[in-house]
JSON list of C-alpha atoms in Angstrom, two decimals:
[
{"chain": "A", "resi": 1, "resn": "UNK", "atom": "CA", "xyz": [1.24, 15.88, -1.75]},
{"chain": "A", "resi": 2, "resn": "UNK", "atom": "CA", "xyz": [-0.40, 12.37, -3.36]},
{"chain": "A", "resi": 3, "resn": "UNK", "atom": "CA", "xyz": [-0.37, 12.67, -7.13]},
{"chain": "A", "resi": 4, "resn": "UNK", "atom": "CA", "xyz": [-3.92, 10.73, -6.51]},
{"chain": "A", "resi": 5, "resn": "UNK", "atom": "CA", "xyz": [-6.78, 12.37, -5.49]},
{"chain": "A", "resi": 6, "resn": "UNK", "atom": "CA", "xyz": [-9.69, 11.17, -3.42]},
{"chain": "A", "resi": 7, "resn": "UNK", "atom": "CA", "xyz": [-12.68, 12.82, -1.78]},
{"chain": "A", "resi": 8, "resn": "UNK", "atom": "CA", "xyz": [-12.21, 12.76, 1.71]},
{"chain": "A", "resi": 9, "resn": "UNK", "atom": "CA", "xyz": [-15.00, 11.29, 3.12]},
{"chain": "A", "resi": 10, "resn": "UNK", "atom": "CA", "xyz": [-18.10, 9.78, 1.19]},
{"chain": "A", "resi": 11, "resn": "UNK", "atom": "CA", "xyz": [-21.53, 8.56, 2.74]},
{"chain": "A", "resi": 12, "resn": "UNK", "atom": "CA", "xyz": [-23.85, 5.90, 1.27]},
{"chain": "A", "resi": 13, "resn": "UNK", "atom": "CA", "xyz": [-27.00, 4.22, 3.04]},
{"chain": "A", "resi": 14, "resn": "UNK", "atom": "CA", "xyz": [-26.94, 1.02, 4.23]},
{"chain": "A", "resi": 15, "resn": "UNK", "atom": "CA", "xyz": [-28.31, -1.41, 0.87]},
{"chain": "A", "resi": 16, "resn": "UNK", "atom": "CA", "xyz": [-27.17, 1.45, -1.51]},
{"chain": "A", "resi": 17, "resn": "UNK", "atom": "CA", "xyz": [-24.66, 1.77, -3.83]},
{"chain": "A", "resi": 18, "resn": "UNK", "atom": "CA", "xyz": [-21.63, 4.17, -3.56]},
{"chain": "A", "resi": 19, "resn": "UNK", "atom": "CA", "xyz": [-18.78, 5.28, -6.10]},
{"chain": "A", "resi": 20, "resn": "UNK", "atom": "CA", "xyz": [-15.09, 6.18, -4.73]},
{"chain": "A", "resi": 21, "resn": "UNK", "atom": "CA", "xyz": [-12.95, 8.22, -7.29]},
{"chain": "A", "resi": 22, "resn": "UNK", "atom": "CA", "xyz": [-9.67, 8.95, -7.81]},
{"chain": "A", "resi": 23, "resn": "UNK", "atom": "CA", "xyz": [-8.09, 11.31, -10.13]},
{"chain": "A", "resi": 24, "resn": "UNK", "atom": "CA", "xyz": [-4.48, 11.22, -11.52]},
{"chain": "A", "resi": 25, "resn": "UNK", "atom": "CA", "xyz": [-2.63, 11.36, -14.45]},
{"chain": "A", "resi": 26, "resn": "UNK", "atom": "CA", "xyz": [-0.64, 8.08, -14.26]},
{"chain": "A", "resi": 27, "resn": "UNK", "atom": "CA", "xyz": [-4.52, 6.58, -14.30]},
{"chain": "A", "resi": 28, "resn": "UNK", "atom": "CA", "xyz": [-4.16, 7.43, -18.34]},
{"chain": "A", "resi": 29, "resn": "UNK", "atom": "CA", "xyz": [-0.88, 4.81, -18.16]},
{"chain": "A", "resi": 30, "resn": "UNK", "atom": "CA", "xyz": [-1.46, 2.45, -15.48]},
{"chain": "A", "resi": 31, "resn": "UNK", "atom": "CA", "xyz": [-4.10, 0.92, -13.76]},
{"chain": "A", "resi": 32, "resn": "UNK", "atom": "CA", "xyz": [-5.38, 1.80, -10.11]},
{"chain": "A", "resi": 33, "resn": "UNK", "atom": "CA", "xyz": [-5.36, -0.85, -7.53]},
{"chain": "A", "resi": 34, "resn": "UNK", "atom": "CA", "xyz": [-8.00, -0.52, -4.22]},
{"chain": "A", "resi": 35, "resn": "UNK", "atom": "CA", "xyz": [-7.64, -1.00, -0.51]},
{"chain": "A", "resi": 36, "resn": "UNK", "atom": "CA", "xyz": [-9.71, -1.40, 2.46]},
{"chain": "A", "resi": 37, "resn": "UNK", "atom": "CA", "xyz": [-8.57, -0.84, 5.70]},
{"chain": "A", "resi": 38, "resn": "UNK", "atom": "CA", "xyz": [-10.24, -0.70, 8.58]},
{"chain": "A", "resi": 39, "resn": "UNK", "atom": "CA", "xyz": [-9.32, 0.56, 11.98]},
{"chain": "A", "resi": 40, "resn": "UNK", "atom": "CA", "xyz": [-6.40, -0.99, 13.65]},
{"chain": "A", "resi": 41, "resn": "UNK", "atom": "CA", "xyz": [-5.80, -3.18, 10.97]},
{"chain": "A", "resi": 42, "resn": "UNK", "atom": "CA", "xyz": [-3.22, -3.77, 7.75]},
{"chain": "A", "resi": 43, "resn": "UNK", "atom": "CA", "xyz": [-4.84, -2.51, 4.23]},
{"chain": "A", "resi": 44, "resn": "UNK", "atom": "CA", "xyz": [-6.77, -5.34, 2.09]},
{"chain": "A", "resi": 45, "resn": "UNK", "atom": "CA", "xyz": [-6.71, -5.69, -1.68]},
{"chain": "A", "resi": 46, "resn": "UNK", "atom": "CA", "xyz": [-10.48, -5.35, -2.68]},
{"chain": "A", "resi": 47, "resn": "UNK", "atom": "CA", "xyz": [-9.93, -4.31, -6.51]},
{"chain": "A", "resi": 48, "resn": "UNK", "atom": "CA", "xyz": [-6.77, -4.57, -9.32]},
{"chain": "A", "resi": 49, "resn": "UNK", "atom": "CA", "xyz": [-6.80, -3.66, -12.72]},
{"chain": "A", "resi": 50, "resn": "UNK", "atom": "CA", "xyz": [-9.52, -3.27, -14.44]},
{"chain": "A", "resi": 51, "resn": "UNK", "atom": "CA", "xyz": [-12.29, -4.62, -12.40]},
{"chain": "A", "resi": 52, "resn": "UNK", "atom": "CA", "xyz": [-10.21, -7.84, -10.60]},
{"chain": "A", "resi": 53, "resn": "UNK", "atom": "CA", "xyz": [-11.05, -9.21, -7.00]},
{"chain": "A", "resi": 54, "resn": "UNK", "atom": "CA", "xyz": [-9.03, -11.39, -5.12]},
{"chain": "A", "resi": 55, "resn": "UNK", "atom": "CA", "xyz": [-10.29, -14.76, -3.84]},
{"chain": "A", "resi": 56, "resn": "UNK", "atom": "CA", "xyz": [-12.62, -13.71, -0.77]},
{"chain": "A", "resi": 57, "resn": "UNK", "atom": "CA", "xyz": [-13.56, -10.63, -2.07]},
{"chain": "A", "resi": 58, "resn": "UNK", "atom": "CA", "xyz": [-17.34, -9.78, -1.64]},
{"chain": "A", "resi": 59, "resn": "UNK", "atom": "CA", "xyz": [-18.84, -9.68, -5.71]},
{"chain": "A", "resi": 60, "resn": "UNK", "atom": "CA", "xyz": [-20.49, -6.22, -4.95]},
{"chain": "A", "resi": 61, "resn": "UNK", "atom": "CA", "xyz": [-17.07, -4.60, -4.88]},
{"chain": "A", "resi": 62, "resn": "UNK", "atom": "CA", "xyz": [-15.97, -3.16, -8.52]},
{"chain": "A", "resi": 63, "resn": "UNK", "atom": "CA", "xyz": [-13.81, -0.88, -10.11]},
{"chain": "A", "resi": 64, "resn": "UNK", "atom": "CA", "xyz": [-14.06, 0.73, -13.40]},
{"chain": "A", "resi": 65, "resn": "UNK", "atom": "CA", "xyz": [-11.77, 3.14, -15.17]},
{"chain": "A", "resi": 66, "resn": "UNK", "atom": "CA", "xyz": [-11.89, 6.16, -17.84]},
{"chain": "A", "resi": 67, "resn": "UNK", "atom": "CA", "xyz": [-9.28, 8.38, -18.40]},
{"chain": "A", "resi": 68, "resn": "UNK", "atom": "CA", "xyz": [-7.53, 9.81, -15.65]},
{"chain": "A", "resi": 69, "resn": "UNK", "atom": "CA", "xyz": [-10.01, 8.30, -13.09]},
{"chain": "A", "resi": 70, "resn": "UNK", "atom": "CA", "xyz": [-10.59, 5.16, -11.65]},
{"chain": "A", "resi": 71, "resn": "UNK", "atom": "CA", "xyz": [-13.25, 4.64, -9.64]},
{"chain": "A", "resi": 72, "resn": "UNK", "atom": "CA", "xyz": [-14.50, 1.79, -7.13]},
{"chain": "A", "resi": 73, "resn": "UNK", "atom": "CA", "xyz": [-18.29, 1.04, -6.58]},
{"chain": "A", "resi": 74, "resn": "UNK", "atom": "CA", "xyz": [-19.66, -0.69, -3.88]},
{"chain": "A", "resi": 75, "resn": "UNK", "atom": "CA", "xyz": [-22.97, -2.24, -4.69]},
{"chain": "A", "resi": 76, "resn": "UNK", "atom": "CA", "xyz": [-25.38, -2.99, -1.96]},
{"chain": "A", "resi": 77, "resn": "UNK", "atom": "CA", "xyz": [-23.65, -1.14, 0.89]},
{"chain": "A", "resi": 78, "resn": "UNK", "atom": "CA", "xyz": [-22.82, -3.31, 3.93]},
{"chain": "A", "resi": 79, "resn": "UNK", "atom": "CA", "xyz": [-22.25, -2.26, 7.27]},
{"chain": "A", "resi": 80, "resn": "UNK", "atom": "CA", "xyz": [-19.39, -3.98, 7.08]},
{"chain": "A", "resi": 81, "resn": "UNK", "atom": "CA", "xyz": [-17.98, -2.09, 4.31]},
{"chain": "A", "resi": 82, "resn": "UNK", "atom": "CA", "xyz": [-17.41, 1.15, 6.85]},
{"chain": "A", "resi": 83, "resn": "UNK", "atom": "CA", "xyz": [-13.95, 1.90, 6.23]},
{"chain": "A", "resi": 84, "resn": "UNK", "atom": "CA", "xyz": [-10.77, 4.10, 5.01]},
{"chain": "A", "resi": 85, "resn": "UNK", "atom": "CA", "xyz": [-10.55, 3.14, 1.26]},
{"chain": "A", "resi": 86, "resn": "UNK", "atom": "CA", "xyz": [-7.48, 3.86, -0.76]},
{"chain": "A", "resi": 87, "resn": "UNK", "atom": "CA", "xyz": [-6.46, 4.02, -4.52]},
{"chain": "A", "resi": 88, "resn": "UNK", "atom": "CA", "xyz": [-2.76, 3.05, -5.83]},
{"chain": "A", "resi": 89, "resn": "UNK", "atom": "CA", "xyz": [-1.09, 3.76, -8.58]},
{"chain": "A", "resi": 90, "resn": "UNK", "atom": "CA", "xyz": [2.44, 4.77, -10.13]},
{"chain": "A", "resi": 91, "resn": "UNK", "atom": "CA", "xyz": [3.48, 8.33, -10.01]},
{"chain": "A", "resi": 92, "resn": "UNK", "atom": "CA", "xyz": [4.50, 10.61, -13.34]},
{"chain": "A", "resi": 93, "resn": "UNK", "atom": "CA", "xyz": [7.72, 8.68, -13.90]},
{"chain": "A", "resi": 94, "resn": "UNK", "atom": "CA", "xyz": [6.04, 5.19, -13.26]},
{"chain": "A", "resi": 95, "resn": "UNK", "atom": "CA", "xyz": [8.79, 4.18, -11.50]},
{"chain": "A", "resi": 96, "resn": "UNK", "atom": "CA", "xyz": [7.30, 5.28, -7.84]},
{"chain": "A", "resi": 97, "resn": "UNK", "atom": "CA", "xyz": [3.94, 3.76, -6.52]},
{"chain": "A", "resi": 98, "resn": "UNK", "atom": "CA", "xyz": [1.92, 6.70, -4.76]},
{"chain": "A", "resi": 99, "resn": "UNK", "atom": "CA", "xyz": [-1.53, 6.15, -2.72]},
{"chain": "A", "resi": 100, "resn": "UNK", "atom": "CA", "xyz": [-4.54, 8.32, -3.23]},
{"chain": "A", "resi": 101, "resn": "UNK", "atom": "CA", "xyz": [-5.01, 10.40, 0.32]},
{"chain": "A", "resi": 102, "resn": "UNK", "atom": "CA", "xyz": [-8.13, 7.80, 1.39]},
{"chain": "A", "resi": 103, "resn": "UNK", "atom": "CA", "xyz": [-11.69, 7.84, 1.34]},
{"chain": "A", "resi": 104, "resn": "UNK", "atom": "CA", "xyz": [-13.48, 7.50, 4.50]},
{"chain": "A", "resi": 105, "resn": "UNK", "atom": "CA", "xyz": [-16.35, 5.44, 3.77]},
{"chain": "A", "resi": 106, "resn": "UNK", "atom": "CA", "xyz": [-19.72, 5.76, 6.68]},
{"chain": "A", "resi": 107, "resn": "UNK", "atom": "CA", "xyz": [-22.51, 3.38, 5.86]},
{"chain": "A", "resi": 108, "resn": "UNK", "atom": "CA", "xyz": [-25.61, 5.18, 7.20]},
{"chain": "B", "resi": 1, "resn": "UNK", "atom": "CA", "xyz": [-0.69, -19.33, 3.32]},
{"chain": "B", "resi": 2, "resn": "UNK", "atom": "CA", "xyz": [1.23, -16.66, 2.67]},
{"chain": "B", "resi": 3, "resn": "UNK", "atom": "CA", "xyz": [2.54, -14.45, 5.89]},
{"chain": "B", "resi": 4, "resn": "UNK", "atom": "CA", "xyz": [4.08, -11.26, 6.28]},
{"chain": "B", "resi": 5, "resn": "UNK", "atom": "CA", "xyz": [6.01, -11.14, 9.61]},
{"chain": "B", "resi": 6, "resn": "UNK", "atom": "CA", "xyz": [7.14, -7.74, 10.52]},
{"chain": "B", "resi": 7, "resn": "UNK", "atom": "CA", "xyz": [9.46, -6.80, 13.36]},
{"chain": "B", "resi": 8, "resn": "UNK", "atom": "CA", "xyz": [11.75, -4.46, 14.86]},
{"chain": "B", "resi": 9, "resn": "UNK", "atom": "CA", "xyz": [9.88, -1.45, 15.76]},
{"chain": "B", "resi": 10, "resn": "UNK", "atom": "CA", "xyz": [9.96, 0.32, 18.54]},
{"chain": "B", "resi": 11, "resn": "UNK", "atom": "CA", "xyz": [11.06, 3.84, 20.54]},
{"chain": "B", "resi": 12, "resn": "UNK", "atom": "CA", "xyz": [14.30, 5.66, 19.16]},
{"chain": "B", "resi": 13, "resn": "UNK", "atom": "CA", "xyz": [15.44, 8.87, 19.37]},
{"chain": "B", "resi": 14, "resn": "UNK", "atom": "CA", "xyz": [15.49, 11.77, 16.62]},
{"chain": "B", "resi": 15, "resn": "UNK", "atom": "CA", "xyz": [18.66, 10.92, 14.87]},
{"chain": "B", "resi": 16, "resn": "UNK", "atom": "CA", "xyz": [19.09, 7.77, 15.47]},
{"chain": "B", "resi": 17, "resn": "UNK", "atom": "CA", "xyz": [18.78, 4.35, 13.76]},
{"chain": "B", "resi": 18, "resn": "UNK", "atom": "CA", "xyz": [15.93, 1.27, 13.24]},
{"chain": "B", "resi": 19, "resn": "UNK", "atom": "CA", "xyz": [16.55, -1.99, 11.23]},
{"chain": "B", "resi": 20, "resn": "UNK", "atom": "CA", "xyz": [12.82, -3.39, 10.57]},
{"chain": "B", "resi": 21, "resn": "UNK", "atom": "CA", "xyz": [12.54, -6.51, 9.06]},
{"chain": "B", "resi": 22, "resn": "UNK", "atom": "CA", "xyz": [9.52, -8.65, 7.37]},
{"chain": "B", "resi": 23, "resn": "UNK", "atom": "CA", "xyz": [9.93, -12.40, 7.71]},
{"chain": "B", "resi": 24, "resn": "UNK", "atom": "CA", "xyz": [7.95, -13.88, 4.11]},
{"chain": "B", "resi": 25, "resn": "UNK", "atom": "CA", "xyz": [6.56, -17.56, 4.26]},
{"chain": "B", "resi": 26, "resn": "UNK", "atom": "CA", "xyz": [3.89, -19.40, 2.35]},
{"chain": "B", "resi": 27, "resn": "UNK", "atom": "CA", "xyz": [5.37, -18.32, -1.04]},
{"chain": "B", "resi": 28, "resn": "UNK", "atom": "CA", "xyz": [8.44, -18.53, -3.68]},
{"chain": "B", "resi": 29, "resn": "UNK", "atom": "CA", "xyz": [10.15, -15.59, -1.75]},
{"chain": "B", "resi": 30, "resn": "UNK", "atom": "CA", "xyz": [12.52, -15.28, -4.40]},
{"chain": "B", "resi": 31, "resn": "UNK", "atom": "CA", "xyz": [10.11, -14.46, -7.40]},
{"chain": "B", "resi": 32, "resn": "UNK", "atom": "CA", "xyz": [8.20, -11.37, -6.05]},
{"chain": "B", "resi": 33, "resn": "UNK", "atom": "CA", "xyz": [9.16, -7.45, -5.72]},
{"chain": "B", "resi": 34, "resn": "UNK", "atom": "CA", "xyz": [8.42, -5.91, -1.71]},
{"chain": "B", "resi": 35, "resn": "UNK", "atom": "CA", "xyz": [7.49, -3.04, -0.79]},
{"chain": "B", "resi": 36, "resn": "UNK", "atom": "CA", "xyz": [7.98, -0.93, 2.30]},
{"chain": "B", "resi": 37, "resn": "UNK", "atom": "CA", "xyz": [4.47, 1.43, 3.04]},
{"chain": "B", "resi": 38, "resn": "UNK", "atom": "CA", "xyz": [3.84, 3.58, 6.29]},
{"chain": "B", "resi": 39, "resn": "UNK", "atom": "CA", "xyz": [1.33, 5.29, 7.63]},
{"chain": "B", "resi": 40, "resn": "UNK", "atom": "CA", "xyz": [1.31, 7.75, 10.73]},
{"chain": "B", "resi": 41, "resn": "UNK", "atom": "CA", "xyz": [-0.84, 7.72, 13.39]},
{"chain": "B", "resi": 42, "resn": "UNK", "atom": "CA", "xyz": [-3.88, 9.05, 11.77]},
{"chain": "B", "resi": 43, "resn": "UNK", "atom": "CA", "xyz": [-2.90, 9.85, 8.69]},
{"chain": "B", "resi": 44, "resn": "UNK", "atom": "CA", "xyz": [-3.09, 8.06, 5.14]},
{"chain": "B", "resi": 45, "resn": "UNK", "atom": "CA", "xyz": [-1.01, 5.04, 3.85]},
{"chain": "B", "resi": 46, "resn": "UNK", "atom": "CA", "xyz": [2.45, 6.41, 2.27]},
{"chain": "B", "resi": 47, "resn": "UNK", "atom": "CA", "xyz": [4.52, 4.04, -0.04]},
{"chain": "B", "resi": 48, "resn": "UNK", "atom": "CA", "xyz": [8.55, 3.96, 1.28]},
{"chain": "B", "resi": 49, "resn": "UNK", "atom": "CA", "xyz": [10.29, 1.95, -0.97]},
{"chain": "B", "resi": 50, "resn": "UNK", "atom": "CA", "xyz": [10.46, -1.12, -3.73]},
{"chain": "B", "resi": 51, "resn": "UNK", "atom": "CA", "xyz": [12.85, -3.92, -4.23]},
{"chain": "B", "resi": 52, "resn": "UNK", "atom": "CA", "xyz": [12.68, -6.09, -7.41]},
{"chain": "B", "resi": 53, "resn": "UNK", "atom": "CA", "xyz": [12.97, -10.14, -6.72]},
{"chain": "B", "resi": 54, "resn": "UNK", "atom": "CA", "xyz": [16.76, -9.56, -7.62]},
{"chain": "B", "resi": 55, "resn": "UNK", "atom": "CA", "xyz": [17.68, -6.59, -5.63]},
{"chain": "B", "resi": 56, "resn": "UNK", "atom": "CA", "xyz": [18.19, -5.02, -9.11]},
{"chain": "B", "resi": 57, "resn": "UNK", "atom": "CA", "xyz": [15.87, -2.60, -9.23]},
{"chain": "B", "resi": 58, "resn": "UNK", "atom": "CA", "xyz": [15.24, 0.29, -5.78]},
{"chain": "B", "resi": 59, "resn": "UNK", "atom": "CA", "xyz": [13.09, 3.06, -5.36]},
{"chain": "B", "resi": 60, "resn": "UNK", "atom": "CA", "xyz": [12.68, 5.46, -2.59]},
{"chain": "B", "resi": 61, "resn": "UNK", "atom": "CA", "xyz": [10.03, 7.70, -2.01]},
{"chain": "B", "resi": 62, "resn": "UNK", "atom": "CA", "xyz": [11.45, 11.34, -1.57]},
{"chain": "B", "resi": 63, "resn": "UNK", "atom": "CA", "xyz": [10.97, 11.48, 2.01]},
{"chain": "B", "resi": 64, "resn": "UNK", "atom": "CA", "xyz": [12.96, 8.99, 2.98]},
{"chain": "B", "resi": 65, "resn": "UNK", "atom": "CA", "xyz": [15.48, 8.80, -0.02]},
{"chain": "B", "resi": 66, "resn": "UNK", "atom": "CA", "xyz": [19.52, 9.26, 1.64]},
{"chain": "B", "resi": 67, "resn": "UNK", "atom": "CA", "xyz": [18.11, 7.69, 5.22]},
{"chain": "B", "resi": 68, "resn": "UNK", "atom": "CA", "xyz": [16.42, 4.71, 4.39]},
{"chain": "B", "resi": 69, "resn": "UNK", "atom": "CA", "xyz": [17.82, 1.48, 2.64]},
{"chain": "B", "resi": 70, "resn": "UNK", "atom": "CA", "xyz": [16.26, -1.01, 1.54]},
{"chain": "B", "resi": 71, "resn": "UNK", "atom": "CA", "xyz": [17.41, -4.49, 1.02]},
{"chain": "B", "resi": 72, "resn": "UNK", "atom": "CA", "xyz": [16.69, -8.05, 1.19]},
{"chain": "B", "resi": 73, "resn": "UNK", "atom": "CA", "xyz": [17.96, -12.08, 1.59]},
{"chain": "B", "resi": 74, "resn": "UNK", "atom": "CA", "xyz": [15.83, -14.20, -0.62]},
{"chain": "B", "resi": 75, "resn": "UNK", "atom": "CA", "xyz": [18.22, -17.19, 1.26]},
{"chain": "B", "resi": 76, "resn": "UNK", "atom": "CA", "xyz": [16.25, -16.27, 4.39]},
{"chain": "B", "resi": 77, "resn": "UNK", "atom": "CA", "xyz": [12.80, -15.13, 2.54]},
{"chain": "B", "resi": 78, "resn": "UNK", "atom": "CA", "xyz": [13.28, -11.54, 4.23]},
{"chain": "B", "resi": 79, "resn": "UNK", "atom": "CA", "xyz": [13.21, -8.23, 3.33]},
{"chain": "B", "resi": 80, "resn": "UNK", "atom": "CA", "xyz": [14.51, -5.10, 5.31]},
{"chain": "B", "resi": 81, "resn": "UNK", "atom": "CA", "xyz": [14.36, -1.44, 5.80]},
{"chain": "B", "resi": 82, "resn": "UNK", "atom": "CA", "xyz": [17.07, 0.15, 7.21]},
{"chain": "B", "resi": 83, "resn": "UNK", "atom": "CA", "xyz": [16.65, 3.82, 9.07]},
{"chain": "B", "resi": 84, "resn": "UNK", "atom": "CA", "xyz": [18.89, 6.13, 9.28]},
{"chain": "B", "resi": 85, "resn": "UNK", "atom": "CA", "xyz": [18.57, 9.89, 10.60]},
{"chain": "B", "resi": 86, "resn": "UNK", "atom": "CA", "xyz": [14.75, 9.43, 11.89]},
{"chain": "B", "resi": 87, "resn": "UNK", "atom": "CA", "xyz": [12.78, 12.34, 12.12]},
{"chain": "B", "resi": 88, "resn": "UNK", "atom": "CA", "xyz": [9.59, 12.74, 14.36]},
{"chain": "B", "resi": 89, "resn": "UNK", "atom": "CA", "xyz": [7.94, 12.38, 10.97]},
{"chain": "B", "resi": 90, "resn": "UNK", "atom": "CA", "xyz": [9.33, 8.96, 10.64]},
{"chain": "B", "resi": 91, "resn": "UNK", "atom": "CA", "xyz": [7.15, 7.96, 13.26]},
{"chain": "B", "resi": 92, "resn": "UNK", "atom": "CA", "xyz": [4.52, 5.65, 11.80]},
{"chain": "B", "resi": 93, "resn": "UNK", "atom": "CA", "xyz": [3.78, 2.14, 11.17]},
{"chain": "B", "resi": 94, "resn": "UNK", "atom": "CA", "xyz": [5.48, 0.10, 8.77]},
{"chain": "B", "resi": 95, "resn": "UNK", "atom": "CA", "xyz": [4.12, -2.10, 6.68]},
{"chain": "B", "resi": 96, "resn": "UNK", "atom": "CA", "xyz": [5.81, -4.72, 4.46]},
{"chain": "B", "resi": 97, "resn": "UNK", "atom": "CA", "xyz": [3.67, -5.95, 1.10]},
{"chain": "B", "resi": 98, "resn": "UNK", "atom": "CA", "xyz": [4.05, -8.09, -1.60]},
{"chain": "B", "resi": 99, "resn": "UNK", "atom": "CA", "xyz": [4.05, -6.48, -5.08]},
{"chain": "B", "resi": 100, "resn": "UNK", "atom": "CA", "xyz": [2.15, -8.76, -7.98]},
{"chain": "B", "resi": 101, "resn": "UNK", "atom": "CA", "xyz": [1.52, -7.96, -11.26]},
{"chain": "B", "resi": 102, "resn": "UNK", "atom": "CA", "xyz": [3.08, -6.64, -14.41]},
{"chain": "B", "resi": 103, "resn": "UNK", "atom": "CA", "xyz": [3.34, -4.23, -17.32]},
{"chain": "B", "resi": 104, "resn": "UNK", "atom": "CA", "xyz": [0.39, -1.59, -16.21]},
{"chain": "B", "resi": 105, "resn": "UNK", "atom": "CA", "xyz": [-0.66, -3.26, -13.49]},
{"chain": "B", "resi": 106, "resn": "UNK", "atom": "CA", "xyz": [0.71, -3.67, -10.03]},
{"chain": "B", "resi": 107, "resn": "UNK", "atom": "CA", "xyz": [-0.84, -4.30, -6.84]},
{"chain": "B", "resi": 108, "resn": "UNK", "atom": "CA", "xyz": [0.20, -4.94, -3.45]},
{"chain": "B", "resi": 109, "resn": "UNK", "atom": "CA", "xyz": [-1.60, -8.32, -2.48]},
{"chain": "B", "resi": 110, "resn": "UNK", "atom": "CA", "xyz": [-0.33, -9.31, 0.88]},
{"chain": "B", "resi": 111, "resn": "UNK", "atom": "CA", "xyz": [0.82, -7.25, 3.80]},
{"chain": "B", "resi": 112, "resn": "UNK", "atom": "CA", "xyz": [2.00, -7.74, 7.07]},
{"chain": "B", "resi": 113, "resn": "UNK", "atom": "CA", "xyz": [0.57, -6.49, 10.28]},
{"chain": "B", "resi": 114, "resn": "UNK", "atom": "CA", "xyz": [2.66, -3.69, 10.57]},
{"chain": "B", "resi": 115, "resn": "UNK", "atom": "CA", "xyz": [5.12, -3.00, 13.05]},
{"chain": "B", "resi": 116, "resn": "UNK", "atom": "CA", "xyz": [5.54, 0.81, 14.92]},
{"chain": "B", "resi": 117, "resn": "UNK", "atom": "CA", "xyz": [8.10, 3.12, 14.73]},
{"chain": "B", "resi": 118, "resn": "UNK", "atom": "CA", "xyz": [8.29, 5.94, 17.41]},
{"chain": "B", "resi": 119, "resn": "UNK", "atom": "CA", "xyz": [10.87, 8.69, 16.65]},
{"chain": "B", "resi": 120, "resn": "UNK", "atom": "CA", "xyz": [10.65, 11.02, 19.90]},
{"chain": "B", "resi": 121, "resn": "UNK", "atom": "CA", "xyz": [13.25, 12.04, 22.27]}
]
């Protein structure tokens, strides 16, 4: 079992803006990381730290943090944006990395 | 540009063995910590392993800990995973990524495309 939690699935409408969670412990200690993956391809680094994008990364992607949650908000829904999204972290020890169980992500 | 070549996937019987590999260019090989991360057929992503720059450092995920080993040749800018013992729950596809980062913050920036494991008899 992922020491990160994540709704399963999450809906937003296409120009709205959505929030993706993820609950854990180590969040107190460490900062999350984000991915985006989208069917039949490797995972993509949207958010790190804090609220950090990576060259190429769309500005209405951001992440924000308090407590044992970090969260990543998507500003302005695109279609384009439909996909599996996935929090990292470390585990208890902080010596393991651990994903969050993914967010499915439908733009209505 | 940095490029994360994985290879040596394929179909291999419960029990047996798989040596995957991830070819690194585009980058000071030598400088970063890998990581190994899977992910079954439609399932979730699941981190395998770590290697520091060095080799100094390893950590398995419980899983796989006493089958898999990881290792790497920062003379040939690769990184491997050996398999040992696979399971049918082995089966999945492996992903190497780059680890960047530091003190309480780590992130995977770059991955490769993955290659596929099959553990079935």
């Amino acid at each position: 079992s992922s020491e990160l939690t994540q709704d399963p699935a999450v809906s937003v409408a296409l120009g709205q803006t959505v929030r993706i969670t993820c609950q854990g412990d180590s969040l107190r200690s460490y900062y999350a990381s984000w991915y985006q993956q989208k069917p039949g391809q490797a995972p993509v680094l949207v958010i790190y730290g804090k609220n950090n994008r990576p060259s190429g990364i769309p500005d209405r992607f951001s992440g924000s943090s308090s407590g044992n949650t970090a969260s990543l908000t998507i500003t302005g829904a695109q279609a384009e944006d439909e996909a599996d999204y996935y929090c990292k972290s470390r585990d208890s020890s902080g010596n393991l990395r651990v994903f969050g169980g993914g967010t499915k992500l439908t733009v209505l | 540009e940095v490029q994360l070549v994985e290879s040596g996937g394929g179909l291999v019987q419960p029990g047996g063995s798989l040596r995957l590999s991830c070819a690194a260019s585009g980058f000071t090989f030598s400088t970063y910590s890998m990581n190994w991360v899977r992910q079954a057929p439609g399932k979730g992503l699941e981190w395998v392993s770590y290697i520091s720059s060095s080799s100094s450092t390893i950590y398995y995920a419980d899983s796989v800990k006493g089958r898999f080993t990881i290792s790497r040749d920062n003379a040939k800018n690769s990184l491997y995973l050996q398999m040992n013992s696979l399971r049918a729950e082995d089966t999945a596809v492996y992903y190497c990524a780059r680890e960047g980062g530091s003190g309480f913050l780590y992130y995977f920036d770059y991955w490769g495309q993955g290659t596929l494991v099959t553990v079935s008899s």
